[in-house]
PDB file of C-alpha atoms and ligand atoms in Angstrom:
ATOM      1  CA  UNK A   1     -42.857   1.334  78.843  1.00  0.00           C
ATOM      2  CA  UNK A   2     -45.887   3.709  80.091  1.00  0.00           C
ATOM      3  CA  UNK A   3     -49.315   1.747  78.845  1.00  0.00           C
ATOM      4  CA  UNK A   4     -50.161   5.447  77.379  1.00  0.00           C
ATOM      5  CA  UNK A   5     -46.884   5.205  74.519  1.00  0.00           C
ATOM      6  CA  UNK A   6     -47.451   1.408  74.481  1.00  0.00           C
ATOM      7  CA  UNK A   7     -51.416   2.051  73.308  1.00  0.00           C
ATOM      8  CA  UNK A   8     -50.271   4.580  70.743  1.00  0.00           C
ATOM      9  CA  UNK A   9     -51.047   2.691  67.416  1.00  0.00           C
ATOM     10  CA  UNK A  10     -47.690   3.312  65.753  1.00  0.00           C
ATOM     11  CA  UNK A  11     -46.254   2.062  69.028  1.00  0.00           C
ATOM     12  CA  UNK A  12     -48.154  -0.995  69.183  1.00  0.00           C
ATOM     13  CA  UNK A  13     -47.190  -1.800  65.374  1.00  0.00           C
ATOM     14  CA  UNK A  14     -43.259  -1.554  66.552  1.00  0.00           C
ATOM     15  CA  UNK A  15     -44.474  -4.465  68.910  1.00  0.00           C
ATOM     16  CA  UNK A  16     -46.551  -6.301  67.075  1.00  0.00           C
ATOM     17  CA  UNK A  17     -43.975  -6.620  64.386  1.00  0.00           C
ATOM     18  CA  UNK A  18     -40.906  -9.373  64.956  1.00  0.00           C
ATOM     19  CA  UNK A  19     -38.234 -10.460  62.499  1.00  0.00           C
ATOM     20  CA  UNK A  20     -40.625 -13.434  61.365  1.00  0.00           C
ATOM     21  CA  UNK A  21     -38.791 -16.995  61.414  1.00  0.00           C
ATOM     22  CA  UNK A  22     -42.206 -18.881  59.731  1.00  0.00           C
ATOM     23  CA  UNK A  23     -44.222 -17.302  57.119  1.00  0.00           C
ATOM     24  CA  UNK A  24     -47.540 -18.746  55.371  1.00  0.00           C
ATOM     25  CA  UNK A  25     -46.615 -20.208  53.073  1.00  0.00           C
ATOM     26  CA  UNK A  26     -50.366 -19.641  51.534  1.00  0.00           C
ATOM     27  CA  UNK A  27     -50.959 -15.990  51.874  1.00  0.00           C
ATOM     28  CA  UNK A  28     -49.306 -13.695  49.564  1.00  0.00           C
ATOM     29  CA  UNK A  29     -49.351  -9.660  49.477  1.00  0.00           C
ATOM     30  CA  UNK A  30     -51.773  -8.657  47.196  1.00  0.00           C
ATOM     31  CA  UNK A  31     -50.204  -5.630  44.525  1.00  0.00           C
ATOM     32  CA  UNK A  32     -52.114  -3.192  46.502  1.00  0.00           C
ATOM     33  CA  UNK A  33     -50.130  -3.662  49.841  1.00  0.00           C
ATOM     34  CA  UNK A  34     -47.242  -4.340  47.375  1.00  0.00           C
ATOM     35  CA  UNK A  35     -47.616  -1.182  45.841  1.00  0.00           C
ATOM     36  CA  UNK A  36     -47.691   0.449  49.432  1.00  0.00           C
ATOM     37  CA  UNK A  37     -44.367  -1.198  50.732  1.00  0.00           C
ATOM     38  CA  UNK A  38     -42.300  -0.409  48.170  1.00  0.00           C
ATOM     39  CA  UNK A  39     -43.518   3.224  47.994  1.00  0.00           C
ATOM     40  CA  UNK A  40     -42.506   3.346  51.303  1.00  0.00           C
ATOM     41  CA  UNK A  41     -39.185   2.036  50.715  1.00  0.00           C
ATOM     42  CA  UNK A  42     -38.935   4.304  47.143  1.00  0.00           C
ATOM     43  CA  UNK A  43     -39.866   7.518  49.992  1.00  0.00           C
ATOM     44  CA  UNK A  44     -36.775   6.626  52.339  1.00  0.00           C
ATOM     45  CA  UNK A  45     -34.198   9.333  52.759  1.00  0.00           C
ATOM     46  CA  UNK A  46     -30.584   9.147  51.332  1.00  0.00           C
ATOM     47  CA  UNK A  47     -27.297  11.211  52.019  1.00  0.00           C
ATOM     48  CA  UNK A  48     -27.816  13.793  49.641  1.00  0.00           C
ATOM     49  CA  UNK A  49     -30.815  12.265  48.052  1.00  0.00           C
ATOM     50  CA  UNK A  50     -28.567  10.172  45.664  1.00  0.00           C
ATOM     51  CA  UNK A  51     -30.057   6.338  46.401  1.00  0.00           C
ATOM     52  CA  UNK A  52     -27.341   4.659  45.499  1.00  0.00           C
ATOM     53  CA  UNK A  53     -29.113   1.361  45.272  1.00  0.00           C
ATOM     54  CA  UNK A  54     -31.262  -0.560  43.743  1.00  0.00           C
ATOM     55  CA  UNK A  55     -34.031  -3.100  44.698  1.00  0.00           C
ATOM     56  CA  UNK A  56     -35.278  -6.522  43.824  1.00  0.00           C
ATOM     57  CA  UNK A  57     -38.131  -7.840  44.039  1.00  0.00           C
ATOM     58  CA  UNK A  58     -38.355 -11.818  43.734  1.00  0.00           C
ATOM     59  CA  UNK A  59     -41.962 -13.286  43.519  1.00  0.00           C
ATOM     60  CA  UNK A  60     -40.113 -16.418  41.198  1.00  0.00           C
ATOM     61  CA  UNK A  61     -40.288 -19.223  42.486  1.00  0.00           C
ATOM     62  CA  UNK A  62     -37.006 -20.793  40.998  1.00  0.00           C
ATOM     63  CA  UNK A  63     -34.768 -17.824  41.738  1.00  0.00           C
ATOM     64  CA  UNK A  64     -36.046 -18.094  45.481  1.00  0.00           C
ATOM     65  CA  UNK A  65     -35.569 -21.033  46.066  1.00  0.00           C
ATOM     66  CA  UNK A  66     -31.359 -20.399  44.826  1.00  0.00           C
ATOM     67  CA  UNK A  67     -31.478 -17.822  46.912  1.00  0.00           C
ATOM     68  CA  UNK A  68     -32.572 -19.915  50.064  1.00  0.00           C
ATOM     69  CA  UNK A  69     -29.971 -22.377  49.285  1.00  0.00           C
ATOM     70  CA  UNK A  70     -27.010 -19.409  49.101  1.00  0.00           C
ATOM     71  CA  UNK A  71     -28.853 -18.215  52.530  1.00  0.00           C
ATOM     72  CA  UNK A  72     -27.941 -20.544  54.495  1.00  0.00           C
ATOM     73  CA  UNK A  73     -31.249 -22.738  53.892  1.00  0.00           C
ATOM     74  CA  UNK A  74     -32.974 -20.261  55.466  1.00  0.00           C
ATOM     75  CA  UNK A  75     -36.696 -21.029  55.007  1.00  0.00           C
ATOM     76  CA  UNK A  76     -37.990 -17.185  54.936  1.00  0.00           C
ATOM     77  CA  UNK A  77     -36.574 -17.250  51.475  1.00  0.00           C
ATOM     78  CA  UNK A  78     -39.036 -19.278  49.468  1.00  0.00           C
ATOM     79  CA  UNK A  79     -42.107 -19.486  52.809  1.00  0.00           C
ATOM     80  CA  UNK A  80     -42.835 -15.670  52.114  1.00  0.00           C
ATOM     81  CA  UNK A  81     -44.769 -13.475  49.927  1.00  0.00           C
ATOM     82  CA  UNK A  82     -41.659 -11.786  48.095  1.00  0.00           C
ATOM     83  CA  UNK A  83     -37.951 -11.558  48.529  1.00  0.00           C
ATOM     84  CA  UNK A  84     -36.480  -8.044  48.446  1.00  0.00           C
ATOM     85  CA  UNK A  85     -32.697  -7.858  48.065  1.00  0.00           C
ATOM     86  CA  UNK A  86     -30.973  -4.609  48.439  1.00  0.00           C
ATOM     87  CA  UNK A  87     -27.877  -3.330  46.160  1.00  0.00           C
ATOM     88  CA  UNK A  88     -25.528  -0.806  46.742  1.00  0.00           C
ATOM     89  CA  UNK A  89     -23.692   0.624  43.369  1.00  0.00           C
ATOM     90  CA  UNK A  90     -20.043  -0.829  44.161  1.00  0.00           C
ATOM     91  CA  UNK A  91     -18.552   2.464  42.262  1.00  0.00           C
ATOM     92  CA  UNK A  92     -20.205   5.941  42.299  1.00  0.00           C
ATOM     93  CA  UNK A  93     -19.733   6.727  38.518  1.00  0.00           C
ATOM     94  CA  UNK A  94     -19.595  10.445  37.768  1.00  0.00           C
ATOM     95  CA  UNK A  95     -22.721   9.769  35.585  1.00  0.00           C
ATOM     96  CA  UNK A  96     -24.878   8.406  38.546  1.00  0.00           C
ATOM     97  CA  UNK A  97     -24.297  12.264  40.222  1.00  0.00           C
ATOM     98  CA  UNK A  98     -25.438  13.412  36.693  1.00  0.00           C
ATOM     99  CA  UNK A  99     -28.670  11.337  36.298  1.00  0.00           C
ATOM    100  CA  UNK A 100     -29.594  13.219  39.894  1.00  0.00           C
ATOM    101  CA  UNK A 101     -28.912  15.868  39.366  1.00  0.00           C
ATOM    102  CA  UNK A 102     -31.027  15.844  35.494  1.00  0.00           C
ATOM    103  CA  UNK A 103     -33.931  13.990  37.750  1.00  0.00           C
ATOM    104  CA  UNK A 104     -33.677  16.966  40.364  1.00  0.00           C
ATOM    105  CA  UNK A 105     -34.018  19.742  37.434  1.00  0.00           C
ATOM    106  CA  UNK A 106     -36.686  17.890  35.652  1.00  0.00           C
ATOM    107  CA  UNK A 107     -38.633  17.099  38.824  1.00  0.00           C
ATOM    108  CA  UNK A 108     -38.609  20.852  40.368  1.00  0.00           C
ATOM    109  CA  UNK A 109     -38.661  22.315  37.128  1.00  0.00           C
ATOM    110  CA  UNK A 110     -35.005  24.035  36.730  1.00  0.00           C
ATOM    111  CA  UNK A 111     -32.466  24.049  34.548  1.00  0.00           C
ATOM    112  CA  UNK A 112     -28.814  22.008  35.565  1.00  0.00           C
ATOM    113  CA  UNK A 113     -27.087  25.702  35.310  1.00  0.00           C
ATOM    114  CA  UNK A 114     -28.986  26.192  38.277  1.00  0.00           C
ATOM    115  CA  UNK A 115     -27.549  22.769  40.395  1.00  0.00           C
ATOM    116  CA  UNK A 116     -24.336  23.522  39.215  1.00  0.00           C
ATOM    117  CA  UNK A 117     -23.554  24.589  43.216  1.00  0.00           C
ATOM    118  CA  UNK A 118     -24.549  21.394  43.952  1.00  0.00           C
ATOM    119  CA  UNK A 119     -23.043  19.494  41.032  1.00  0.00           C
ATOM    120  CA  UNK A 120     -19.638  20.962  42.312  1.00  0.00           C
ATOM    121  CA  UNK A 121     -20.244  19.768  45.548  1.00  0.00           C
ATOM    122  CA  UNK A 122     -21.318  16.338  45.200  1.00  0.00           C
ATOM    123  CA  UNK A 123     -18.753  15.553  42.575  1.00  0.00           C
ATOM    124  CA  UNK A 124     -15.885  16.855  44.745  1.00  0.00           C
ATOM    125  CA  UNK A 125     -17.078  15.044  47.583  1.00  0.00           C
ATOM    126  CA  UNK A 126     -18.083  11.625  46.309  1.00  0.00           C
ATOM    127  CA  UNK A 127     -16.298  11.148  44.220  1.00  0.00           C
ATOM    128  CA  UNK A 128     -13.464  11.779  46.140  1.00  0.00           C
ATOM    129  CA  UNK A 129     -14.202   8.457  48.592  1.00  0.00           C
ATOM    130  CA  UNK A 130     -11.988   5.394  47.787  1.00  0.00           C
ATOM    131  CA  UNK A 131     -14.211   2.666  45.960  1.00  0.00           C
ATOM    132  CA  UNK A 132     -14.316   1.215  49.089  1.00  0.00           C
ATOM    133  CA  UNK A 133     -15.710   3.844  50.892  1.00  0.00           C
ATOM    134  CA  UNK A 134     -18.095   4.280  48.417  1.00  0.00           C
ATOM    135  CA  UNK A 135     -19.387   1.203  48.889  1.00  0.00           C
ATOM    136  CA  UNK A 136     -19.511   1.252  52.279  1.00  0.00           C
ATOM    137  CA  UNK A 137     -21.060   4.252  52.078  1.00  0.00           C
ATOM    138  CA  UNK A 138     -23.898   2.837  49.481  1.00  0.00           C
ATOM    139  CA  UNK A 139     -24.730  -0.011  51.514  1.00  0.00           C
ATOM    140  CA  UNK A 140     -25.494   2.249  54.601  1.00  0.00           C
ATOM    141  CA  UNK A 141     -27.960   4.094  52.368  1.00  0.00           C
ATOM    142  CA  UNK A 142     -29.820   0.664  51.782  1.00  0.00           C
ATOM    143  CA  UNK A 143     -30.240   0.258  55.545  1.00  0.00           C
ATOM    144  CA  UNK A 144     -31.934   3.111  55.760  1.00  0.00           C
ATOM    145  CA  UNK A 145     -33.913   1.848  53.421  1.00  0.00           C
ATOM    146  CA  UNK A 146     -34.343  -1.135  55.123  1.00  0.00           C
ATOM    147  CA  UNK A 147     -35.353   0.138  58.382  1.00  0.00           C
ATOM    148  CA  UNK A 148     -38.231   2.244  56.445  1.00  0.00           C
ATOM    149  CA  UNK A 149     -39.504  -1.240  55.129  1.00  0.00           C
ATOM    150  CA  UNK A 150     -40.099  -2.818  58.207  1.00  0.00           C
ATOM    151  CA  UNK A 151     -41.575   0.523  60.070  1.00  0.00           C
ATOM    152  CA  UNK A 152     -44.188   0.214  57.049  1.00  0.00           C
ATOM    153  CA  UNK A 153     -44.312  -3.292  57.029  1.00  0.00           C
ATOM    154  CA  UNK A 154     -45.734  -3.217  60.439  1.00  0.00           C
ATOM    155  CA  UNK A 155     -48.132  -0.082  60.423  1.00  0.00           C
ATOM    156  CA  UNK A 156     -49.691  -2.220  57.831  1.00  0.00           C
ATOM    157  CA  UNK A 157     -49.847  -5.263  59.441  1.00  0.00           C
ATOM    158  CA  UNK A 158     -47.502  -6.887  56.821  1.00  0.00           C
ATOM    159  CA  UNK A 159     -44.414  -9.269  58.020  1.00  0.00           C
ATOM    160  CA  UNK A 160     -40.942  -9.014  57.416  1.00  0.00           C
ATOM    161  CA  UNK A 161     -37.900 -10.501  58.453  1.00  0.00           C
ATOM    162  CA  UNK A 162     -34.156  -8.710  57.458  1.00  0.00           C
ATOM    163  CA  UNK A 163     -31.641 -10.685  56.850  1.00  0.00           C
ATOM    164  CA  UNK A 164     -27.529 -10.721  56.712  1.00  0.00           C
ATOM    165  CA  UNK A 165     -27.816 -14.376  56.723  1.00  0.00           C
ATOM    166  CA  UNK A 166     -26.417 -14.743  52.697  1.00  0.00           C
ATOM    167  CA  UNK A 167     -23.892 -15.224  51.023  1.00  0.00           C
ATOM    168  CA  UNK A 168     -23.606 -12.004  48.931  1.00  0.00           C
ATOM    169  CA  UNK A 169     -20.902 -13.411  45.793  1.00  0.00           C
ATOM    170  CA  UNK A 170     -23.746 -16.058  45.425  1.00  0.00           C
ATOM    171  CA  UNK A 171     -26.675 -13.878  45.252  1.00  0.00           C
ATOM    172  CA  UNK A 172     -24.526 -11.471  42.808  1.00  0.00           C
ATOM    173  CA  UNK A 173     -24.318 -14.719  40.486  1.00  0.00           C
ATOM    174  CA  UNK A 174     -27.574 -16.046  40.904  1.00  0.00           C
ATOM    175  CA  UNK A 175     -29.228 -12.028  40.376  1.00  0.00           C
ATOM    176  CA  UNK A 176     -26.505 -10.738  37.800  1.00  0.00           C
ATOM    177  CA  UNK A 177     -25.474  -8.097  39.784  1.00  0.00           C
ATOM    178  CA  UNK A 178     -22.212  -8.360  38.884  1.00  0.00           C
ATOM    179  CA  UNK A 179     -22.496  -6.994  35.510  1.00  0.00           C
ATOM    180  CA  UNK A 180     -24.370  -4.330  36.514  1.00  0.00           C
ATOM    181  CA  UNK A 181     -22.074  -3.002  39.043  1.00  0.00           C
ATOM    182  CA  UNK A 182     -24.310  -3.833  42.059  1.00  0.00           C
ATOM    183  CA  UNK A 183     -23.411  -5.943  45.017  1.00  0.00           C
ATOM    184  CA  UNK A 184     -26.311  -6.940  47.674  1.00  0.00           C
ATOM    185  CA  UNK A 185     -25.706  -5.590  51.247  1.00  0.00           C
ATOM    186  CA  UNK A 186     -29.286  -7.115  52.895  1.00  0.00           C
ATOM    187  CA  UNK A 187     -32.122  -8.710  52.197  1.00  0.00           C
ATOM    188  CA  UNK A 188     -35.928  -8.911  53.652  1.00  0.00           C
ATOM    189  CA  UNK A 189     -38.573 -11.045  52.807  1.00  0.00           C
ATOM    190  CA  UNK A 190     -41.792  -9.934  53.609  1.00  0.00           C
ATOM    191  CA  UNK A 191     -45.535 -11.734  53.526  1.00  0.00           C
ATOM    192  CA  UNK A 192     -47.349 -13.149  56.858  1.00  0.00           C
ATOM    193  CA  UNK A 193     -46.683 -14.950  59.654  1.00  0.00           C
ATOM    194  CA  UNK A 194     -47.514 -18.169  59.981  1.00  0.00           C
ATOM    195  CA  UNK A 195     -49.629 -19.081  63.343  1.00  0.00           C
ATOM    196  CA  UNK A 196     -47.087 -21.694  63.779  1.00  0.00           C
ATOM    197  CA  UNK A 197     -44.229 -19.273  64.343  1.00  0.00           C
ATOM    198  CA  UNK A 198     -43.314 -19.497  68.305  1.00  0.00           C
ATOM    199  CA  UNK A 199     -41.291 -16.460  68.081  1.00  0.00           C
ATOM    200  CA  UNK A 200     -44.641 -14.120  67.394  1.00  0.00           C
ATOM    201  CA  UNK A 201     -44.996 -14.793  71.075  1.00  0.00           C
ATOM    202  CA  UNK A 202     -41.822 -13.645  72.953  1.00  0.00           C
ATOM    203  CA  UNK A 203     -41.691 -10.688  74.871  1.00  0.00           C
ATOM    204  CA  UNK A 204     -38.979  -8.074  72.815  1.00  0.00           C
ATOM    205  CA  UNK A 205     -35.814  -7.904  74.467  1.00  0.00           C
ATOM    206  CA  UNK A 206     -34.127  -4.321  74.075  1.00  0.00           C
ATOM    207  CA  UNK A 207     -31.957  -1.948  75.814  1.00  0.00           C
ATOM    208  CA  UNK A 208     -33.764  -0.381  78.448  1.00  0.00           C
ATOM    209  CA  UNK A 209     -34.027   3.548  78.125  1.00  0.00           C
ATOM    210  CA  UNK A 210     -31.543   4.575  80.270  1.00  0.00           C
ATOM    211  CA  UNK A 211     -29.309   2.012  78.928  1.00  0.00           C
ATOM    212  CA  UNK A 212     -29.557   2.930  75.449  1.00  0.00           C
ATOM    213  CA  UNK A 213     -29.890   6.939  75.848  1.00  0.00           C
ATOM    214  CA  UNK A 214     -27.837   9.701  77.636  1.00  0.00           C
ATOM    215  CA  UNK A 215     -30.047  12.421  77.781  1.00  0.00           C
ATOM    216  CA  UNK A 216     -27.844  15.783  78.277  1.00  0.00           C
TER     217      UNK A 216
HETATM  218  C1  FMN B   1     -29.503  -6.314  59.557  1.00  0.00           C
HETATM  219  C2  FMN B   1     -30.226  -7.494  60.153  1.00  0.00           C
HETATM  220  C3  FMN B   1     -29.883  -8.787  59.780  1.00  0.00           C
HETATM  221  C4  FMN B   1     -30.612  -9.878  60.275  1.00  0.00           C
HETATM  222  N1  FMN B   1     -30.353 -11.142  59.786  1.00  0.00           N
HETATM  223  C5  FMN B   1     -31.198 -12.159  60.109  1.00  0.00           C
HETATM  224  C6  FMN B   1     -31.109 -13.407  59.450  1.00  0.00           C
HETATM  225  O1  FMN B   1     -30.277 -13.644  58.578  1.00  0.00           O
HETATM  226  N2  FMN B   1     -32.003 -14.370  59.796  1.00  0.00           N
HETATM  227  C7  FMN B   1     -32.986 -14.159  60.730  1.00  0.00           C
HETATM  228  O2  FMN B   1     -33.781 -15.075  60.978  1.00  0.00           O
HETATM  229  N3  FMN B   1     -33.087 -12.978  61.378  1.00  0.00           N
HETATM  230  C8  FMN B   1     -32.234 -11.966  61.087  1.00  0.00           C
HETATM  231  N4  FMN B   1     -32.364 -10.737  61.701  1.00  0.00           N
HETATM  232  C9  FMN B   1     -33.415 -10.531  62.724  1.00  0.00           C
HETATM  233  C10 FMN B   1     -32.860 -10.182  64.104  1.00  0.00           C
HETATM  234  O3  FMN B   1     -32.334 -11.325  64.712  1.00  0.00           O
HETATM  235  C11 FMN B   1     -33.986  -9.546  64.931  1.00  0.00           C
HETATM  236  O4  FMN B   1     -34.388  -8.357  64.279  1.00  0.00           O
HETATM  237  C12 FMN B   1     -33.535  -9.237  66.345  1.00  0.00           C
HETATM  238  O5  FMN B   1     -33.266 -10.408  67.056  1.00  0.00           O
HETATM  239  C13 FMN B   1     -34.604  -8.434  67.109  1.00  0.00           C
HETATM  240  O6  FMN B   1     -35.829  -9.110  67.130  1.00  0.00           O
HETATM  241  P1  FMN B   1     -37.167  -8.524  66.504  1.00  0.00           P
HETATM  242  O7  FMN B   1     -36.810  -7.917  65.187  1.00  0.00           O
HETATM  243  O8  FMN B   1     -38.038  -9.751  66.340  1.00  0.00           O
HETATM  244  O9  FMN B   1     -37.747  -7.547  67.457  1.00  0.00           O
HETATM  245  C14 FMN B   1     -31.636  -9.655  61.228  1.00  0.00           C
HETATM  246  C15 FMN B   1     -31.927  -8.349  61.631  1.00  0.00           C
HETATM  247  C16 FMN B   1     -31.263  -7.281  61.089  1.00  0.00           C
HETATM  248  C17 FMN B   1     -31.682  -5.873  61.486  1.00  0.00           C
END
């Protein structure tokens, strides 16, 4: 990497931020960074717009630390600020396509006569996916969402780690997502490192350019 990129500031976040194995256990996000994070996440870009997921955010101490135990002890779970768990919708109900497309009309100001292009469209399409591949297809969409966390997380100096490390039926018992037709697909749990936490230290291993891109 040229010093020039690596002295770029957005660069240097991308390398100052590390999937966090030991967080402080005394520092906590204050609402205002809060606030920022999870407008950043809220801002992430979806196939078609639809966000079909939903977030939560665990500052409770009991529910964290039944989520640790269903993630495989994992300490990140109760050490950080807040958990966030993301949820795909298991089915994509005709309704959800509805609520966008009355959020889309109310938002820019039009009527749903207007959408109804659209509403043809999305309703043939998604609704044409196997519940499978709808959910497969939801829990992509929270990755994207994901990956928008912990590019914020870092340009403002805030910690993260993601995690697959969970046992998803558990954390649908232990959040209720079952009844609500949600089913976790990853988890992050963001606060601040603790100057304990070797890993801070270790050079990041990637793919080097030409082994990661074909440029044509
Ligand atoms: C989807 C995903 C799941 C991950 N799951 C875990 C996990 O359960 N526990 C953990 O400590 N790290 C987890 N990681 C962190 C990765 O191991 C880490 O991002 C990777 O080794 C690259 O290191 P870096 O993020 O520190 O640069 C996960 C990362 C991603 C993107």
């Amino acid at each position: 990497m040229n010093l020039e990129v690596k002295n770029e500031n957005y660069i240097e976040d991308l390398y100052w931020r590390y999937a966090t194995k030991k967080f402080d256990k005394e520092r906590q996000l204050s609402e205002e960074d809060l606030e920022k994070l999870l407008e950043s996440v809220r801002l992430s870009a979806s196939s078609y717009g639809l966000q079909p997921y939903e977030i939560f955010v665990i500052k409770d101490g009991k529910t964290r630390e039944k989520l640790r135990e269903a993630a495989w002890n994992q300490p990140q779970l109760t050490d950080s600020s807040h958990v966030l768990v993301f949820a795909n919708f298991k089915k994509i109900e005709e309704s959800d396509i509805d609520a966008y497309l009355d959020n889309i009309a109310r938002t820019r100001n039009t009527t749903r006569e207007k959408l109804k292009g659209m509403e043809e469209m999305l309703k043939n399409t998604i609704l044409s996916f196997s519940e499978e591949e709808q959910r497969i297809w939801g829990a992509k969409q929270t990755y994207i969402a994901l990956g928008n966390l912990l590019s914020a997380a870092a340009s403002f100096k805030i910690d993260a780690c993601p995690m697959e490390g969970f046992d998803k039926d558990e954390f649908g018992g232990i959040l209720g997502l079952k009844e609500k037709n949600l089913m976790s697909s990853v988890i992050a749990t963001v606060g601040y490192r603790s100057e304990e936490d070797r890993v801070q230290h270790l050079e990041k291993v990637r793919k080097s350019k030409s082994e990661l891109y074909t440029i044509l």
